PDB file of N, CA and C in Angstrom:
ATOM      1  N   MET A  14     120.914 103.136  98.493  1.00 51.00           N
ATOM      2  CA  MET A  14     120.040 103.676  98.120  1.00 51.00           C
ATOM      3  C   MET A  14     118.775 102.876  97.305  1.00 51.00           C
ATOM      4  N   VAL A  15     117.639 102.942  97.864  1.00 53.00           N
ATOM      5  CA  VAL A  15     116.575 101.853  97.157  1.00 53.00           C
ATOM      6  C   VAL A  15     115.575 102.852  96.170  1.00 53.00           C
ATOM      7  N   ARG A  16     115.379 102.387  95.105  1.00 56.00           N
ATOM      8  CA  ARG A  16     114.756 103.010  94.279  1.00 56.00           C
ATOM      9  C   ARG A  16     113.086 101.835  93.561  1.00 56.00           C
ATOM     10  N   ILE A  17     112.334 103.198  93.973  1.00 56.00           N
ATOM     11  CA  ILE A  17     110.592 102.667  93.955  1.00 56.00           C
ATOM     12  C   ILE A  17     110.112 102.763  92.735  1.00 56.00           C
ATOM     13  N   ARG A  18     109.946 101.727  92.170  1.00 56.00           N
ATOM     14  CA  ARG A  18     109.500 102.274  90.771  1.00 56.00           C
ATOM     15  C   ARG A  18     107.964 101.483  90.688  1.00 56.00           C
ATOM     16  N   ARG A  19     106.980 101.896  89.848  1.00 58.00           N
ATOM     17  CA  ARG A  19     105.719 101.923  89.653  1.00 58.00           C
ATOM     18  C   ARG A  19     105.247 100.586  89.312  1.00 58.00           C
ATOM     19  N   HIS A  20     105.982  99.391  88.711  1.00 52.00           N
ATOM     20  CA  HIS A  20     105.471  98.003  88.548  1.00 52.00           C
ATOM     21  C   HIS A  20     105.911  97.445  89.430  1.00 52.00           C
ATOM     22  N   ASN A  21     105.852  96.214  88.811  1.00 62.00           N
ATOM     23  CA  ASN A  21     105.877  94.862  89.611  1.00 62.00           C
ATOM     24  C   ASN A  21     105.305  94.694  91.202  1.00 62.00           C
ATOM     25  N   GLU A  22     104.575  94.823  91.421  1.00 62.00           N
ATOM     26  CA  GLU A  22     103.702  94.794  92.695  1.00 62.00           C
ATOM     27  C   GLU A  22     104.269  93.730  93.433  1.00 62.00           C
ATOM     28  N   GLY A  23     104.281  94.589  94.582  1.00 75.00           N
ATOM     29  CA  GLY A  23     105.199  93.502  95.707  1.00 75.00           C
ATOM     30  C   GLY A  23     107.157  93.489  95.682  1.00 75.00           C
ATOM     31  N   GLU A  24     107.269  94.056  94.566  1.00 83.00           N
ATOM     32  CA  GLU A  24     108.948  93.741  94.405  1.00 83.00           C
ATOM     33  C   GLU A  24     109.562  95.004  95.154  1.00 83.00           C
ATOM     34  N   ASN A  25     108.754  95.697  95.343  1.00 83.00           N
ATOM     35  CA  ASN A  25     109.485  97.328  95.845  1.00 83.00           C
ATOM     36  C   ASN A  25     109.213  96.997  97.270  1.00 83.00           C
ATOM     37  N   GLU A  26     108.214  96.289  97.992  1.00 87.00           N
ATOM     38  CA  GLU A  26     107.987  96.140  99.237  1.00 87.00           C
ATOM     39  C   GLU A  26     109.292  95.383  99.847  1.00 87.00           C
ATOM     40  N   ALA A  27     109.279  94.315  98.658  1.00 87.00           N
ATOM     41  CA  ALA A  27     110.565  93.344  99.085  1.00 87.00           C
ATOM     42  C   ALA A  27     111.893  93.861  98.836  1.00 87.00           C
ATOM     43  N   GLN A  28     112.092  94.713  98.099  1.00 87.00           N
ATOM     44  CA  GLN A  28     113.220  95.544  98.605  1.00 87.00           C
ATOM     45  C   GLN A  28     113.506  96.107  99.525  1.00 87.00           C
ATOM     46  N   LEU A  29     112.804  97.142 100.033  1.00 85.00           N
ATOM     47  CA  LEU A  29     112.450  97.843 101.499  1.00 85.00           C
ATOM     48  C   LEU A  29     112.632  96.787 102.303  1.00 85.00           C
ATOM     49  N   ALA A  30     112.245  95.899 102.380  1.00 88.00           N
ATOM     50  CA  ALA A  30     112.457  94.922 103.343  1.00 88.00           C
ATOM     51  C   ALA A  30     113.866  94.117 103.441  1.00 88.00           C
ATOM     52  N   VAL A  31     114.539  93.915 102.320  1.00 89.00           N
ATOM     53  CA  VAL A  31     115.978  93.547 102.309  1.00 89.00           C
ATOM     54  C   VAL A  31     116.626  94.398 102.913  1.00 89.00           C
ATOM     55  N   ALA A  32     116.993  95.627 102.231  1.00 89.00           N
ATOM     56  CA  ALA A  32     117.668  96.687 102.038  1.00 89.00           C
ATOM     57  C   ALA A  32     117.794  97.311 103.550  1.00 89.00           C
ATOM     58  N   PHE A  33     116.422  97.280 104.022  1.00 88.00           N
ATOM     59  CA  PHE A  33     116.235  98.084 105.678  1.00 88.00           C
ATOM     60  C   PHE A  33     116.470  96.805 106.962  1.00 88.00           C
ATOM     61  N   GLY A  34     115.868  95.578 106.519  1.00 91.00           N
ATOM     62  CA  GLY A  34     115.763  94.605 107.231  1.00 91.00           C
ATOM     63  C   GLY A  34     114.489  94.729 108.153  1.00 91.00           C
ATOM     64  N   LEU A  35     113.552  95.106 107.658  1.00 91.00           N
ATOM     65  CA  LEU A  35     112.107  95.345 107.984  1.00 91.00           C
ATOM     66  C   LEU A  35     111.355  93.861 107.745  1.00 91.00           C
ATOM     67  N   THR A  36     110.617  93.695 108.588  1.00 92.00           N
ATOM     68  CA  THR A  36     109.288  92.754 108.401  1.00 92.00           C
ATOM     69  C   THR A  36     108.345  93.198 107.100  1.00 92.00           C
ATOM     70  N   ASP A  37     108.059  92.099 106.811  1.00 91.00           N
ATOM     71  CA  ASP A  37     106.881  92.581 105.351  1.00 91.00           C
ATOM     72  C   ASP A  37     106.250  93.303 105.501  1.00 91.00           C
ATOM     73  N   ARG A  38     105.253  93.464 106.456  1.00 92.00           N
ATOM     74  CA  ARG A  38     104.376  94.169 106.644  1.00 92.00           C
ATOM     75  C   ARG A  38     104.939  95.562 107.326  1.00 92.00           C
ATOM     76  N   GLU A  39     106.052  95.868 107.713  1.00 93.00           N
ATOM     77  CA  GLU A  39     106.780  97.039 108.011  1.00 93.00           C
ATOM     78  C   GLU A  39     107.172  97.656 106.588  1.00 93.00           C
ATOM     79  N   ALA A  40     107.783  96.979 105.716  1.00 92.00           N
ATOM     80  CA  ALA A  40     108.047  97.374 104.368  1.00 92.00           C
ATOM     81  C   ALA A  40     106.821  97.773 103.763  1.00 92.00           C
ATOM     82  N   GLU A  41     105.704  96.754 103.758  1.00 92.00           N
ATOM     83  CA  GLU A  41     104.483  97.420 103.413  1.00 92.00           C
ATOM     84  C   GLU A  41     103.881  98.852 103.443  1.00 92.00           C
ATOM     85  N   VAL A  42     103.947  99.047 104.823  1.00 94.00           N
ATOM     86  CA  VAL A  42     103.637 100.144 105.481  1.00 94.00           C
ATOM     87  C   VAL A  42     104.277 101.543 104.784  1.00 94.00           C
ATOM     88  N   LEU A  43     106.143 101.158 105.110  1.00 92.00           N
ATOM     89  CA  LEU A  43     107.057 101.919 104.337  1.00 92.00           C
ATOM     90  C   LEU A  43     106.568 102.033 103.092  1.00 92.00           C
ATOM     91  N   PHE A  44     106.310 101.474 101.991  1.00 91.00           N
ATOM     92  CA  PHE A  44     106.102 101.443 100.802  1.00 91.00           C
ATOM     93  C   PHE A  44     104.863 102.704 100.493  1.00 91.00           C
ATOM     94  N   TRP A  45     103.909 102.406 101.335  1.00 93.00           N
ATOM     95  CA  TRP A  45     102.684 103.590 101.395  1.00 93.00           C
ATOM     96  C   TRP A  45     103.186 104.814 101.695  1.00 93.00           C
ATOM     97  N   LEU A  46     104.046 104.770 102.786  1.00 93.00           N
ATOM     98  CA  LEU A  46     104.379 106.133 103.375  1.00 93.00           C
ATOM     99  C   LEU A  46     104.974 106.470 102.292  1.00 93.00           C
ATOM    100  N   THR A  47     106.058 106.195 101.773  1.00 90.00           N
ATOM    101  CA  THR A  47     106.720 106.786 100.363  1.00 90.00           C
ATOM    102  C   THR A  47     105.910 107.410  99.421  1.00 90.00           C
ATOM    103  N   ARG A  48     104.782 106.708  98.974  1.00 91.00           N
ATOM    104  CA  ARG A  48     103.963 107.335  98.068  1.00 91.00           C
ATOM    105  C   ARG A  48     102.728 108.404  98.778  1.00 91.00           C
ATOM    106  N   GLY A  49     103.007 109.099 100.058  1.00 94.00           N
ATOM    107  CA  GLY A  49     102.486 110.316 100.703  1.00 94.00           C
ATOM    108  C   GLY A  49     101.288 109.944 101.291  1.00 94.00           C
ATOM    109  N   LYS A  50     100.916 108.522 101.570  1.00 95.00           N
ATOM    110  CA  LYS A  50      99.683 108.088 102.529  1.00 95.00           C
ATOM    111  C   LYS A  50      99.883 108.694 103.674  1.00 95.00           C
ATOM    112  N   THR A  51      98.916 108.847 104.336  1.00 95.00           N
ATOM    113  CA  THR A  51      98.980 108.921 105.837  1.00 95.00           C
ATOM    114  C   THR A  51      98.617 107.667 106.800  1.00 95.00           C
ATOM    115  N   ASN A  52      98.681 107.693 108.160  1.00 94.00           N
ATOM    116  CA  ASN A  52      98.624 106.529 108.937  1.00 94.00           C
ATOM    117  C   ASN A  52      97.110 106.021 108.559  1.00 94.00           C
ATOM    118  N   ARG A  53      95.998 106.923 108.579  1.00 95.00           N
ATOM    119  CA  ARG A  53      94.493 106.233 108.510  1.00 95.00           C
ATOM    120  C   ARG A  53      94.701 105.639 107.066  1.00 95.00           C
ATOM    121  N   ASP A  54      95.284 106.392 105.846  1.00 95.00           N
ATOM    122  CA  ASP A  54      95.191 105.995 104.583  1.00 95.00           C
ATOM    123  C   ASP A  54      95.560 104.281 104.430  1.00 95.00           C
ATOM    124  N   ILE A  55      96.835 104.147 105.045  1.00 95.00           N
ATOM    125  CA  ILE A  55      97.556 103.302 104.974  1.00 95.00           C
ATOM    126  C   ILE A  55      96.979 102.047 105.774  1.00 95.00           C
ATOM    127  N   ALA A  56      96.125 102.411 106.899  1.00 95.00           N
ATOM    128  CA  ALA A  56      95.228 101.103 107.582  1.00 95.00           C
ATOM    129  C   ALA A  56      94.313 101.083 106.843  1.00 95.00           C
ATOM    130  N   GLU A  57      93.462 101.787 106.057  1.00 94.00           N
ATOM    131  CA  GLU A  57      92.703 101.495 105.323  1.00 94.00           C
ATOM    132  C   GLU A  57      92.703 100.744 103.714  1.00 94.00           C
ATOM    133  N   ILE A  58      94.145 100.672 103.745  1.00 94.00           N
ATOM    134  CA  ILE A  58      94.722 100.049 102.272  1.00 94.00           C
ATOM    135  C   ILE A  58      94.913  98.767 102.791  1.00 94.00           C
ATOM    136  N   LEU A  59      95.594  98.388 103.938  1.00 94.00           N
ATOM    137  CA  LEU A  59      96.086  97.264 104.460  1.00 94.00           C
ATOM    138  C   LEU A  59      95.058  96.550 105.162  1.00 94.00           C
ATOM    139  N   ASP A  60      94.012  97.230 105.516  1.00 94.00           N
ATOM    140  CA  ASP A  60      93.120  96.608 106.343  1.00 94.00           C
ATOM    141  C   ASP A  60      93.538  96.364 107.803  1.00 94.00           C
ATOM    142  N   LEU A  61      93.983  97.344 108.429  1.00 95.00           N
ATOM    143  CA  LEU A  61      94.791  97.683 109.672  1.00 95.00           C
ATOM    144  C   LEU A  61      94.067  98.696 110.405  1.00 95.00           C
ATOM    145  N   SER A  62      94.377  98.646 111.888  1.00 95.00           N
ATOM    146  CA  SER A  62      93.951  99.932 112.659  1.00 95.00           C
ATOM    147  C   SER A  62      95.078 100.949 112.181  1.00 95.00           C
ATOM    148  N   ALA A  63      94.856 102.156 112.352  1.00 93.00           N
ATOM    149  CA  ALA A  63      96.002 103.067 112.481  1.00 93.00           C
ATOM    150  C   ALA A  63      96.873 103.166 113.496  1.00 93.00           C
ATOM    151  N   ARG A  64      96.271 102.652 114.483  1.00 94.00           N
ATOM    152  CA  ARG A  64      97.491 102.434 115.916  1.00 94.00           C
ATOM    153  C   ARG A  64      98.494 101.240 115.639  1.00 94.00           C
ATOM    154  N   THR A  65      98.348 100.068 114.785  1.00 95.00           N
ATOM    155  CA  THR A  65      98.996  99.228 114.381  1.00 95.00           C
ATOM    156  C   THR A  65      99.649  99.608 113.146  1.00 95.00           C
ATOM    157  N   VAL A  66      99.228 100.421 112.531  1.00 95.00           N
ATOM    158  CA  VAL A  66     100.472 101.203 111.381  1.00 95.00           C
ATOM    159  C   VAL A  66     101.351 102.077 112.078  1.00 95.00           C
ATOM    160  N   ASN A  67     100.693 103.000 112.898  1.00 93.00           N
ATOM    161  CA  ASN A  67     101.706 103.591 113.600  1.00 93.00           C
ATOM    162  C   ASN A  67     103.162 102.567 114.345  1.00 93.00           C
ATOM    163  N   LYS A  68     102.462 101.432 115.078  1.00 94.00           N
ATOM    164  CA  LYS A  68     103.507 100.550 115.575  1.00 94.00           C
ATOM    165  C   LYS A  68     104.420 100.011 114.458  1.00 94.00           C
ATOM    166  N   HIS A  69     104.073  99.262 113.617  1.00 91.00           N
ATOM    167  CA  HIS A  69     104.961  99.188 112.262  1.00 91.00           C
ATOM    168  C   HIS A  69     105.865 100.220 111.907  1.00 91.00           C
ATOM    169  N   LEU A  70     105.250 101.414 111.923  1.00 88.00           N
ATOM    170  CA  LEU A  70     106.529 102.586 111.655  1.00 88.00           C
ATOM    171  C   LEU A  70     107.623 103.007 112.815  1.00 88.00           C
TER     172      LEU A  70
END
C-alpha cells in the first residue's frame, strides 16, 4: 500500500514511481488522478495535451 500525503512536494510521485515501476511522468499523472483531477485538468497542470495524459495512464 502506498500512502499519499499532503506535504513534501515530489515525494509522493517518487513513492508511486518506485512502488509501481512507473516513469516520473506516469507517477505525476497518477498522483493528480488520485486527487480527483480529470485528464483535461491534469493536462493543464502538467502543461501537456489531454491525449498525452491518456497515453501516460
